[in-house]
CSV table of C-alpha atoms in Angstrom, one decimal:
chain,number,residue,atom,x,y,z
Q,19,UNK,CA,16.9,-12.7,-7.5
Q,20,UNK,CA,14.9,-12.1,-11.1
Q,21,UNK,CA,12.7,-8.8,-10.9
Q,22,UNK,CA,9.3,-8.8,-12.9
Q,23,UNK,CA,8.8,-5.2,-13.3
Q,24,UNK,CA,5.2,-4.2,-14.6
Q,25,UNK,CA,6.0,-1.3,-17.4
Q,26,UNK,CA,2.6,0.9,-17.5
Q,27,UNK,CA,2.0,1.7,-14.2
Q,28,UNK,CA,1.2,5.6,-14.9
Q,29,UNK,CA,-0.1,6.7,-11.4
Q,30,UNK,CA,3.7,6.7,-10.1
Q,31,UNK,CA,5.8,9.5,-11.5
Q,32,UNK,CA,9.0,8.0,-9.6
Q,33,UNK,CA,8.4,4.2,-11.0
Q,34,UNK,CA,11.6,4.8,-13.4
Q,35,UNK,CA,14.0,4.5,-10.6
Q,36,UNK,CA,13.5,1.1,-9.9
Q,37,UNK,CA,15.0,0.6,-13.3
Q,38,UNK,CA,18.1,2.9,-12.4
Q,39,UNK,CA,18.6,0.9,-9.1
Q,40,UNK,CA,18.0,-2.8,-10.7
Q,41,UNK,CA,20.8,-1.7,-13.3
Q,42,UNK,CA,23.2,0.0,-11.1
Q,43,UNK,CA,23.0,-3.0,-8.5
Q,44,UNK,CA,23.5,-5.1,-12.0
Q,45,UNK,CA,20.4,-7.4,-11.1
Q,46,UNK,CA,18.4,-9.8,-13.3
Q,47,UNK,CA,15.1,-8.1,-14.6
Q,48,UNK,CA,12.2,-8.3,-17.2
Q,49,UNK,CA,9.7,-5.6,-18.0
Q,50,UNK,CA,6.5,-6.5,-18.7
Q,51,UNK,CA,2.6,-5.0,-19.6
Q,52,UNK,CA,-0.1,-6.2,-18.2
Q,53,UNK,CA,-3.6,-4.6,-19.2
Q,54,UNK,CA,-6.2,-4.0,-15.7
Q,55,UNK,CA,-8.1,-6.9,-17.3
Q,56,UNK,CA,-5.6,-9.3,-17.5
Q,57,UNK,CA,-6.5,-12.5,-15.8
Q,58,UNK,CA,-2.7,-14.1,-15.7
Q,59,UNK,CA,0.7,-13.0,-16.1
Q,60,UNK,CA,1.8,-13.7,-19.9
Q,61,UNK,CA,5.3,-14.5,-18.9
Q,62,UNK,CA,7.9,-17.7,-19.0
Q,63,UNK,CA,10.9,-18.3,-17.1
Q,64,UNK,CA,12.9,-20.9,-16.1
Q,65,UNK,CA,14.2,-18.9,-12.8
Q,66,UNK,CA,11.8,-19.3,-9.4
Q,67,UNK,CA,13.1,-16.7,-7.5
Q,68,UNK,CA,11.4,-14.0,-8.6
Q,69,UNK,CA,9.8,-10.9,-7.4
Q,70,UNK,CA,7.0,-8.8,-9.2
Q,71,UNK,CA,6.7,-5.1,-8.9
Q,72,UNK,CA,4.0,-2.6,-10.1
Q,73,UNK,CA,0.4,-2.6,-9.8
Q,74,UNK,CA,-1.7,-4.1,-7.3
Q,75,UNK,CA,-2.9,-6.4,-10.9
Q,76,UNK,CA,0.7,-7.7,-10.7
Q,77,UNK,CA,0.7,-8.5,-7.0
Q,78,UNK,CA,-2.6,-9.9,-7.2
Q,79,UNK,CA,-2.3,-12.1,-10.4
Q,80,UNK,CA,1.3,-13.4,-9.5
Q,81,UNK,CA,0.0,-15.3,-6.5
Q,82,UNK,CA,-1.3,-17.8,-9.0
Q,83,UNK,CA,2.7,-18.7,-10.2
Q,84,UNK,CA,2.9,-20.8,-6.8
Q,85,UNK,CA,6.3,-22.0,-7.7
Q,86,UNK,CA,8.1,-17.7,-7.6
Q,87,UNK,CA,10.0,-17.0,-4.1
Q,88,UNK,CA,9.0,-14.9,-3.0
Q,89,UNK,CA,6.6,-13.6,-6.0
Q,90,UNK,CA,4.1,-11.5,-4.4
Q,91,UNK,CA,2.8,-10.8,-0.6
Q,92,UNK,CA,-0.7,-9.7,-1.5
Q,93,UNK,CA,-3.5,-10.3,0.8
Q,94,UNK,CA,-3.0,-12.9,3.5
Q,95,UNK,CA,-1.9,-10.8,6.5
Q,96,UNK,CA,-2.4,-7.3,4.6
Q,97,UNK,CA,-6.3,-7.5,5.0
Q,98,UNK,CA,-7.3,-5.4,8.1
Q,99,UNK,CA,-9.4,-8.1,9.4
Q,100,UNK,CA,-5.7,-9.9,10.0
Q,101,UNK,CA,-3.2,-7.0,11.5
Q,102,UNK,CA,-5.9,-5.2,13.4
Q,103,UNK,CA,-6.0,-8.0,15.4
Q,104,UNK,CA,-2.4,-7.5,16.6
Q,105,UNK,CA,-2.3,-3.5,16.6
Q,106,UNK,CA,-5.6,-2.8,17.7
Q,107,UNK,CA,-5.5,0.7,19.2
Q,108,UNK,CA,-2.2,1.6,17.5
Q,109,UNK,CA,-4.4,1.6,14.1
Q,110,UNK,CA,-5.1,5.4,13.2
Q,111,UNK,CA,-8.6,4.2,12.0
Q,112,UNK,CA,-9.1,1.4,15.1
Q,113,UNK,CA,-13.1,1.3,14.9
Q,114,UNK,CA,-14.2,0.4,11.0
Q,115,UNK,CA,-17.3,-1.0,9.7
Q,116,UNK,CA,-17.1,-2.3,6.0
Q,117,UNK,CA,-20.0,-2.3,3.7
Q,118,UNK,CA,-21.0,-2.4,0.1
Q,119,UNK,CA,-19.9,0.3,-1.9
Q,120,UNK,CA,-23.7,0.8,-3.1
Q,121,UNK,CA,-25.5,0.6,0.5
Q,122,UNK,CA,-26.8,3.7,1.9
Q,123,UNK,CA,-25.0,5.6,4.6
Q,124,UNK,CA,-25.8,7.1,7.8
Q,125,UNK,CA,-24.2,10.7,7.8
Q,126,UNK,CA,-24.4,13.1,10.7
Q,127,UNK,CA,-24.9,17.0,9.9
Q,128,UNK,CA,-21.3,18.2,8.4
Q,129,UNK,CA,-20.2,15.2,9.0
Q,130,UNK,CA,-16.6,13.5,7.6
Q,131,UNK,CA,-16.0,9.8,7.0
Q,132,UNK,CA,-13.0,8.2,5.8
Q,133,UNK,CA,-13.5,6.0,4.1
Q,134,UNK,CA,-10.8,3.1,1.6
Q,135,UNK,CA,-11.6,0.1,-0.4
Q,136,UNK,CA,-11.7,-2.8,1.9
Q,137,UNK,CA,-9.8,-5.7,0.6
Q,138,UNK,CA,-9.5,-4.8,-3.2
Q,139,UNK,CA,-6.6,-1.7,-2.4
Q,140,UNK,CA,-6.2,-0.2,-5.3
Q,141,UNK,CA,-9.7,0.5,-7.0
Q,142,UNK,CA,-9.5,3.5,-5.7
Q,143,UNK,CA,-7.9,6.2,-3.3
Q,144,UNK,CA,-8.9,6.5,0.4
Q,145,UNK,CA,-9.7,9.7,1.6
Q,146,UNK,CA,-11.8,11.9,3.8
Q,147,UNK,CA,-15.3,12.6,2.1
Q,148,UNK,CA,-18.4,14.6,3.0
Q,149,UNK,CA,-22.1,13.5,2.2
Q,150,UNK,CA,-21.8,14.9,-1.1
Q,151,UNK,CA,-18.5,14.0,-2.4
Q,152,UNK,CA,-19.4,10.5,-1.1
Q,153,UNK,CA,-22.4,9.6,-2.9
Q,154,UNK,CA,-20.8,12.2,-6.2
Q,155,UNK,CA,-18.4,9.4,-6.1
Q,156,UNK,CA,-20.0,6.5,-5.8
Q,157,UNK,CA,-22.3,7.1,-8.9
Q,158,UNK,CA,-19.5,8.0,-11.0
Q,159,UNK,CA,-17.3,5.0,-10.0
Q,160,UNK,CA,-20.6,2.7,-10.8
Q,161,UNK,CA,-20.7,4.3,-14.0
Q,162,UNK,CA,-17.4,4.1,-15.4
Q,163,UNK,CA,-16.7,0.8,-16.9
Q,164,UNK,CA,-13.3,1.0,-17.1
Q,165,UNK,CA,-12.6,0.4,-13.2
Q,166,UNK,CA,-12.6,-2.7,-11.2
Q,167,UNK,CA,-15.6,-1.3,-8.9
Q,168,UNK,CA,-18.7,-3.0,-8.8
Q,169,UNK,CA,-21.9,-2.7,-6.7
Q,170,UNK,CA,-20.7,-5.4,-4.1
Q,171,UNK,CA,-17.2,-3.9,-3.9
Q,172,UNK,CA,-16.1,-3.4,-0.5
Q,173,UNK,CA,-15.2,-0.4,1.3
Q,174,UNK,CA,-13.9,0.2,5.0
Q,175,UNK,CA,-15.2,3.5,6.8
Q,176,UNK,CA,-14.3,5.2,9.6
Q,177,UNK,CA,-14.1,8.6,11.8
Q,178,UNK,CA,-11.7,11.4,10.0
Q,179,UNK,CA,-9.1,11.6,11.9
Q,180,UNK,CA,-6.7,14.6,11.7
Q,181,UNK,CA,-3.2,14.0,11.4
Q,182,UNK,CA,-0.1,16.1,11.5
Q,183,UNK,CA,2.8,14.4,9.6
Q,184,UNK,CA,2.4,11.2,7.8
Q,185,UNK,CA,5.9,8.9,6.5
Q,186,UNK,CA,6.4,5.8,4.5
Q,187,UNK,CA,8.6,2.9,6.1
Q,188,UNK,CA,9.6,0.1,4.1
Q,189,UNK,CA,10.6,-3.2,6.1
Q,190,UNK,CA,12.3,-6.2,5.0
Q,191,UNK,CA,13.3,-9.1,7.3
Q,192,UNK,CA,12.2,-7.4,10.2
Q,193,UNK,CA,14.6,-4.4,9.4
Q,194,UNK,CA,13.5,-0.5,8.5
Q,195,UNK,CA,15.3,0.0,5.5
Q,196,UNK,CA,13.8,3.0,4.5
Q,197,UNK,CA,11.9,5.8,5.8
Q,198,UNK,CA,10.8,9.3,4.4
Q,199,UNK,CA,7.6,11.6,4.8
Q,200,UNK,CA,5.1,12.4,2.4
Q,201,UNK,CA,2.9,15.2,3.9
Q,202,UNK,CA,2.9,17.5,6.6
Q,203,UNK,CA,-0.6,18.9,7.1
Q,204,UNK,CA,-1.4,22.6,8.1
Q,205,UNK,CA,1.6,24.4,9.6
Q,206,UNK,CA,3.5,21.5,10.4
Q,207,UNK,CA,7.3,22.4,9.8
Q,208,UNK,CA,9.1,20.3,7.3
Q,209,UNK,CA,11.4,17.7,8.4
Q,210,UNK,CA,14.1,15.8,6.2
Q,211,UNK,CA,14.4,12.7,8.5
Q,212,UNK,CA,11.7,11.1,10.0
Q,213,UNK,CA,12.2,11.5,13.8
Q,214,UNK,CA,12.9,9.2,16.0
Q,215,UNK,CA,9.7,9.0,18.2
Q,216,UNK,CA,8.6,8.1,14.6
Q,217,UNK,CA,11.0,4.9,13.8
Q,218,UNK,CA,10.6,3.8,17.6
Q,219,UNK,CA,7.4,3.4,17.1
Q,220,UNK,CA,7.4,1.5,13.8
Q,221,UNK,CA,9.8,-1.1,15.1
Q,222,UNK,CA,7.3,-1.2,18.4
Q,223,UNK,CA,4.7,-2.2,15.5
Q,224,UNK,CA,6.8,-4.7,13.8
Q,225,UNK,CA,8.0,-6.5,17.0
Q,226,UNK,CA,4.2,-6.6,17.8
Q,227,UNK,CA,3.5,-7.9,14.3
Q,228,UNK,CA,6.0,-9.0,11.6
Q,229,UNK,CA,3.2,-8.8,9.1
Q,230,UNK,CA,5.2,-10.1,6.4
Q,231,UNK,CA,9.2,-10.9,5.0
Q,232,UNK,CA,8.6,-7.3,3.5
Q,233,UNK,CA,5.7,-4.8,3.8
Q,234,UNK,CA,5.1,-1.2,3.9
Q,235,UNK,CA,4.1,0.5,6.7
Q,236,UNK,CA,2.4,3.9,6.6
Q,237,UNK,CA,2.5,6.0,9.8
Q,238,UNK,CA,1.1,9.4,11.1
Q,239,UNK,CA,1.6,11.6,14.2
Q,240,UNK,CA,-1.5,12.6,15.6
Q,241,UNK,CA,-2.6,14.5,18.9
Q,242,UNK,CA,-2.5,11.2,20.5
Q,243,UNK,CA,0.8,10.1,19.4
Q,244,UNK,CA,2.3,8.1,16.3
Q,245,UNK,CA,-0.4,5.5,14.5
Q,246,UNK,CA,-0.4,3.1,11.9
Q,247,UNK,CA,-1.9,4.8,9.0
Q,248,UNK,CA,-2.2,1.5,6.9
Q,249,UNK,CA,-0.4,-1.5,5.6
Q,250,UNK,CA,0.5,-1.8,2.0
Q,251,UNK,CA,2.0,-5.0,-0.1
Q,252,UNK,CA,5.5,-3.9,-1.0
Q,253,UNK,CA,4.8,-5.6,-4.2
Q,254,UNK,CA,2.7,-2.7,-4.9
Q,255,UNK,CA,3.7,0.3,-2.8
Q,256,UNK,CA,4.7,3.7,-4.4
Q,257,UNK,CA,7.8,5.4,-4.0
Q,258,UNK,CA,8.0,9.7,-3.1
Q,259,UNK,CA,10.7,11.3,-4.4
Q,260,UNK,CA,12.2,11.1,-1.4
Q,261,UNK,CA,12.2,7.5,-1.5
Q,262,UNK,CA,16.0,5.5,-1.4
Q,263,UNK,CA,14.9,3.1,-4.0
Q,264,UNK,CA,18.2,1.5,-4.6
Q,265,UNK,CA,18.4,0.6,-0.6
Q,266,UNK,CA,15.0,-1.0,-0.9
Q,267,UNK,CA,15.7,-3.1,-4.2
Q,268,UNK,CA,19.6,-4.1,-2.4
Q,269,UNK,CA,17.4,-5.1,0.8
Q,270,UNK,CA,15.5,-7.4,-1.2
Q,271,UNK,CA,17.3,-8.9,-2.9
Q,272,UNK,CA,20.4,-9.7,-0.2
Q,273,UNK,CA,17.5,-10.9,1.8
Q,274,UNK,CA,15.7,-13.7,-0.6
Q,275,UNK,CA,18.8,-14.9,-2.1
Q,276,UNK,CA,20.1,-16.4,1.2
C-alpha cells in the first residue's frame, strides 16, 4: 500500500513516528502540504491503493480521489447521527442536541455543558465549558478568520459527564490492534495496559458495530462502567506517546493489500 502523509500537521508532537514506522516496515510513502484552505489534494500518482494520513483537511479532501483504496474513511458512519444508532446507551454522551454555534443557550446556575463540533471534527476541541467560557469562546472563534468556524457551524452538546480513566483503541478489520490511555482524572492510579474490563468492552462495541475497515475508538470508565467516549476517522486520529505506531501502520497495511 502507498501512504500520503500530510507534512504540517503541528498539533501532534508524536506525528514523526509514522515516518520512523513507514521506513522501518520499508513501505511506499509521499509527504505532502496541504494549507487549511485547500480545496483538493495537489498530488499525482499512478498507484490506487493509497491511504492518506494527517489532518481532518486530508481525510476530508481525499474522499473526492474516488479511485484510492482505501483513501480516506471520513464521515459516512463516523457522524453520531449514524453509530448512536447502534450504541445507544453505551455512548458516554447518549442524550445530545446539536445547534448552531451562534444560537443562544439555555444554562442552568453553575451549570457545565459539554459540548464538540458536530459533524466538522476538527474545528475545534471538545470539552467541558461553563456559561462564560462558552460564549468567551464562541466570540473569539467568530472573530478569528483563520479557522473553519462560521456562524452556522454545528456543534453537539451534552451533560458533563465525569470520567475516571479515558484510552485510545485503534481497530482494523475488526481486530484491536492497539490500545493505550491518555488521562487518568483526579486520583486515579496510573496504569500501563489498559485493563481488560476495558478491551472487553471495546470488542462488545465493535461486534455491535463494525463502524468501519479501520476506526478509532475512544473509551472511558465512568461510575457506571466503560463508555464510548467518541469515534474518530483513523485517517485523522492522533497518536500519545504511548501509542505503538509501527503495529497500527503494519495493521494497515497487511490488511488492504490482500
Amino acid at each position: 500500500m502507498y501512504f500520503l502523509i500530510q507534512a504540517n500537521v503541528y498539533l501532534d508532537p508524536d506525528h514523526y513516528k509514522i515516518f520512523d514506522a513507514l521506513e522501518e516496515l520499508n513501505i511506499d510513502y509521499s509527504v505532502i502540504n496541504i494549507p487549511p484552505t485547500a480545496e483538493k489534494i495537489d498530488f499525482e500518482t499512478d498507484r490506487k491503493d493509497v491511504f492518506v494520513y494527517g489532518s481532518v483537511t486530508i481525510a476530508r479532501l481525499a474522499k473526492q480521489n474516488i479511485d484510492w483504496f482505501p483513501g480516506s474513511f471520513y464521515e459516512g458512519n463516523h457522524l453520531y447521527e449514524v453509530y448512536s444508532q447502534y450504541y445507544g446507551e453505551n455512548l458516554l454522551n447518549h442524550k445530545v442536541s446539536v445547534h448552531k454555534i451562534s444560537e443562544e443557550l439555555i444554562w442552568k446556575k453553575d451549570e457545565l455543558k459539554f459540548i464538540k463540533p458536530y459533524n466538522e471534527a476538527k474545528i475545534f476541541t471538545g470539552k467541558v465549558f461553563n456559561e462564560a467560557e462558552w460564549k468567551d469562546f464562541v466570540f473569539e472563534a467568530l472573530e478569528n478568520q483563520s479557522n473553519r468556524i462560521t456562524e452556522d457551524s454545528l456543534v453537539q452538546i451534552s451533560e458533563a459527564k465525569r470520567t475516571i480513566k479515558e484510552a485510545r483503541i485503534w481497530i482494523v478489520g475488526g481486530q484491536i490492534i492497539d490500545a493505550g490511555y491518555y488521562k487518568f482524572n483526579d486520583n486515579t492510579p496510573f496504569e500501563e495496559k489498559v485493563s481488560e474490563g476495558g478491551l472487553s468492552f471495546a470488542n462488545e462495541m465493535i461486534q455491535l458495530f463494525n463502524l468501519e475497515e479501520a476506526f478509532v475508538m475512544d473509551i472511558c470508565l465512568t461510575d457506571e462502567g466503560w463508555k464510548i467516549v467518541e469515534i474518530n476517522c483513523i485517517n485523522s486520529s492522533g497518536f500519545y506517546p504511548n501509542t505503538n505506531v509501527k503495529s497500527i501502520i503494519k495493521a494497515l497495511n497487511i490488511y488492504f493489500s490482500n
